[in-house]
């Protein structure tokens, strides 16, 4: 018999790995040792029968001929099954993502891969062997991967984990269920323990690394301590943290690190535990809390050393200058050296540091010939060659300096700048793009295209934006639809700017320089600059988005431009060009958006794109139809999978409303609506909604009617919500209650709902009346249509199959709607009439007479109204 097992206190990755292993060893029995984590127990209580999992106490081990162990290699962790290890004739297979150690069980087959979850390793084998899995199995496996990778956000997450989640979703994994188990609330006991941990947290600075140590006591064993450790880390954002809890006879120990040179697996190993480089744990039996703390601190002092030192960070030697040299010459020295700073020496010692951005500013204000002395900073914070990267980070951030000089004895080696630090911490972000996105990052310079495509003022404005950002020490880029349309040759004057730096400060400054104003959208951390009466520029910081749950709004953090492009929807919208002085116009196209533009393709940036944000489905359709492009097959597959998973149902309805409005605001939106219907997406607006032939015909009629409205000369032209007319056409087949429900669910603006509902309530009756063959007086037509919005009137025109009714609405819009009386209430009071309800009636009758051409002048109006009173 084959038996599959895992470690005691099984988490979802352990459980999921067992379920996955059974697909590779059909017929094997799944046996759980010891107890399980609380969330796993809850899950098992529902799906135990379906998943066919047994407990060690219920199973006889006699006939086991092959033992398959997942998620651990340690005999001490597999409960009773450890008795089998070493048994003659027993074959052992192991699948585990923990690094191998000397204590591991010896196995005939031992599969190790550096992944975020063990489930990932097994899922890959299942996929390769094309073994069929059920949606329940796919869901359990997805749960395993999501849990062990912190929903794909832990640093241990690999591309393979992400690929396997995508594969499992395509096999029917229910992410709703996944989210509901991962989101589990803390119990009262756990909350109390978390509070104890937070209060007890001590920060130790050990060899310039900040280390958090939290300790607490508990009556009983804490089942899910790693969850509490995660919450603590989430709350405080520690780089290295240790959580320990004293129970009756043991200390539970959890360690986390996101620094490359702090390997917590090694540290846990000191206490008899193990794990990964960034997450590890131990259960310590022979020490109490204070002994563990003491031993830990000792160990950290002797073993933890940041391996990056000041001397490793220096990227270029800074140029030097004397205090009396002119600003312009020093600027040129800096520019030639490819750095951003120069050291100013006076009689052998350093007198100051000059920054190129300050010198550029001085030159632009006419001080290029002044002495550098007045434009350097005297704030100097020298460091030694072996100062740690953390100590430098503290100086740069706390003292607000852009660079620190580095000395070896009396010799100046160079300096470490802000950019050097950024490079040290995020080295990967500065690598050349790999794999699919290989090639130089800057692929083309668009300067001449910008000159050709925009009015001169616009091109100058773009340069001005870049220079303003440079002066503030930031970098500015034009991004998104603006860049796409520039490459397509489509006019688009909506400038979208992202700033590597403080976008709000930048917007404030730009507004001031342009004599305009700015609005800070606090909720989104973005700003809009308004200037010259009618122009606007949207400004945001470059950001990284992390989707913690499918379809939820992402967490946003500052990140470099490359990350900002990666968070975007499609390759054609994920391009940017530089606005700074150096390299103005250079195109950043890491995902080959330009090629896709040329070849007419809408392509998502990664396989989880529509799971992360299902509103992108609507956007894909909108761009496909607008540019007459094609959603490429793989992206279409991803859309279909997201549709199959009803991802849109989990998205905020207001976001879908905005996307629907955007689609219906496109010119001739029928094509896009047809495509949505084809992708089965309309059901997310209303289950009963179909694009029927009459509804499609109505869209065509709305096109015609709008063309008429654009061409006709009206005294008073209304700004139309065209999308509302098309929405009315789309919803025409639904009854009033269904339309009301949509209005409520999608939270349409009150005025828009009122228009849709007035159409539903009045249109049929009014059209019936207006289609009558007999002659109608203008006042009758006026009475029938008065109070209806122009959108509703145009929709009624489109709806009317009868020319007569259409003609009469046109007459109303072009002739009657604007007819007003010259006589006013005052004129009547002057004639001795007392104001009251009869006033209105008299004026209405008079207006009818005017509409029907019975009276014309003000005197005739007054006379008519007075006669009404007399009668
Ligand atoms: P349009 O011409 O319709 O205004 P646009 O591309 O400018 O097209 P916006 O909705 O203004 O569209 O969005 C601006 C940019 O923001 C997009 O080009 C895209 O890079 C990014 N973006 C917008 N919505 C999303 C989304 N849901 N997911 C990812 N990126 C998005």
mmCIF file of C-alpha atoms and ligand atoms in Angstrom, residues 479-482 484-485 492 494 496 538 545 547 564-570 572-575 609 613-616 619 622-623 626-627 655 659 662 666, ligand 1:
data_model
loop_
_atom_site.group_PDB
_atom_site.id
_atom_site.type_symbol
_atom_site.label_atom_id
_atom_site.label_comp_id
_atom_site.label_asym_id
_atom_site.label_seq_id
_atom_site.Cartn_x
_atom_site.Cartn_y
_atom_site.Cartn_z
ATOM 1 C CA UNK A 479 2.837 57.167 -19.492
ATOM 2 C CA UNK A 480 -0.145 55.087 -20.535
ATOM 3 C CA UNK A 481 -2.738 56.122 -23.106
ATOM 4 C CA UNK A 482 -0.858 59.342 -23.890
ATOM 5 C CA UNK A 484 0.108 54.795 -26.881
ATOM 6 C CA UNK A 485 -1.808 57.465 -28.789
ATOM 7 C CA UNK A 492 -4.692 62.825 -27.147
ATOM 8 C CA UNK A 494 -4.678 64.217 -21.706
ATOM 9 C CA UNK A 496 -0.564 61.449 -17.756
ATOM 10 C CA UNK A 538 -2.673 64.092 -14.167
ATOM 11 C CA UNK A 545 0.745 47.342 -6.707
ATOM 12 C CA UNK A 547 -2.938 42.277 -5.098
ATOM 13 C CA UNK A 564 4.782 51.087 -12.381
ATOM 14 C CA UNK A 565 4.616 49.762 -15.934
ATOM 15 C CA UNK A 566 4.217 46.199 -14.729
ATOM 16 C CA UNK A 567 1.056 47.099 -12.783
ATOM 17 C CA UNK A 568 -0.668 48.291 -15.958
ATOM 18 C CA UNK A 569 -3.319 46.490 -17.967
ATOM 19 C CA UNK A 570 -1.996 45.766 -21.472
ATOM 20 C CA UNK A 572 0.060 48.846 -25.411
ATOM 21 C CA UNK A 573 -0.687 50.854 -22.248
ATOM 22 C CA UNK A 574 2.504 49.866 -20.442
ATOM 23 C CA UNK A 575 4.920 52.232 -22.157
ATOM 24 C CA UNK A 609 -4.006 40.051 -14.852
ATOM 25 C CA UNK A 613 -8.476 43.110 -11.734
ATOM 26 C CA UNK A 614 -11.470 41.831 -13.687
ATOM 27 C CA UNK A 615 -12.414 45.332 -14.885
ATOM 28 C CA UNK A 616 -9.553 44.828 -17.355
ATOM 29 C CA UNK A 619 -10.974 47.563 -20.945
ATOM 30 C CA UNK A 622 -12.961 48.665 -25.329
ATOM 31 C CA UNK A 623 -9.463 49.057 -26.778
ATOM 32 C CA UNK A 626 -11.740 51.296 -30.572
ATOM 33 C CA UNK A 627 -8.582 50.551 -32.526
ATOM 34 C CA UNK A 655 -15.817 50.008 -10.903
ATOM 35 C CA UNK A 659 -15.991 50.639 -17.295
ATOM 36 C CA UNK A 662 -16.378 54.128 -20.721
ATOM 37 C CA UNK A 666 -16.938 55.179 -27.274
HETATM 38 P P1 LIG B 1 -8.430 56.419 -22.824
HETATM 39 O O1 LIG B 1 -7.951 56.824 -24.160
HETATM 40 O O2 LIG B 1 -9.684 55.631 -22.859
HETATM 41 O O3 LIG B 1 -8.448 57.517 -21.799
HETATM 42 P P2 LIG B 1 -6.243 55.400 -21.296
HETATM 43 O O4 LIG B 1 -5.313 54.292 -21.610
HETATM 44 O O5 LIG B 1 -5.665 56.756 -21.138
HETATM 45 O O6 LIG B 1 -7.350 55.357 -22.409
HETATM 46 P P3 LIG B 1 -7.257 55.499 -18.588
HETATM 47 O O7 LIG B 1 -8.460 54.800 -18.066
HETATM 48 O O8 LIG B 1 -7.233 56.980 -18.531
HETATM 49 O O9 LIG B 1 -7.092 54.956 -20.042
HETATM 50 O O10 LIG B 1 -5.983 54.912 -17.857
HETATM 51 C C1 LIG B 1 -4.690 55.478 -17.969
HETATM 52 C C2 LIG B 1 -3.637 54.389 -17.865
HETATM 53 O O11 LIG B 1 -3.724 53.765 -16.577
HETATM 54 C C3 LIG B 1 -3.834 53.257 -18.864
HETATM 55 O O12 LIG B 1 -3.205 53.548 -20.086
HETATM 56 C C4 LIG B 1 -3.198 52.088 -18.153
HETATM 57 O O13 LIG B 1 -1.796 52.124 -18.315
HETATM 58 C C5 LIG B 1 -3.508 52.360 -16.688
HETATM 59 N N1 LIG B 1 -4.745 51.670 -16.245
HETATM 60 C C6 LIG B 1 -6.006 52.144 -16.205
HETATM 61 N N2 LIG B 1 -6.853 51.246 -15.706
HETATM 62 C C7 LIG B 1 -6.124 50.159 -15.409
HETATM 63 C C8 LIG B 1 -6.411 48.878 -14.835
HETATM 64 N N3 LIG B 1 -7.650 48.536 -14.501
HETATM 65 N N4 LIG B 1 -5.384 48.030 -14.654
HETATM 66 C C9 LIG B 1 -4.119 48.379 -14.980
HETATM 67 N N5 LIG B 1 -3.789 49.540 -15.535
HETATM 68 C C10 LIG B 1 -4.761 50.434 -15.745
#
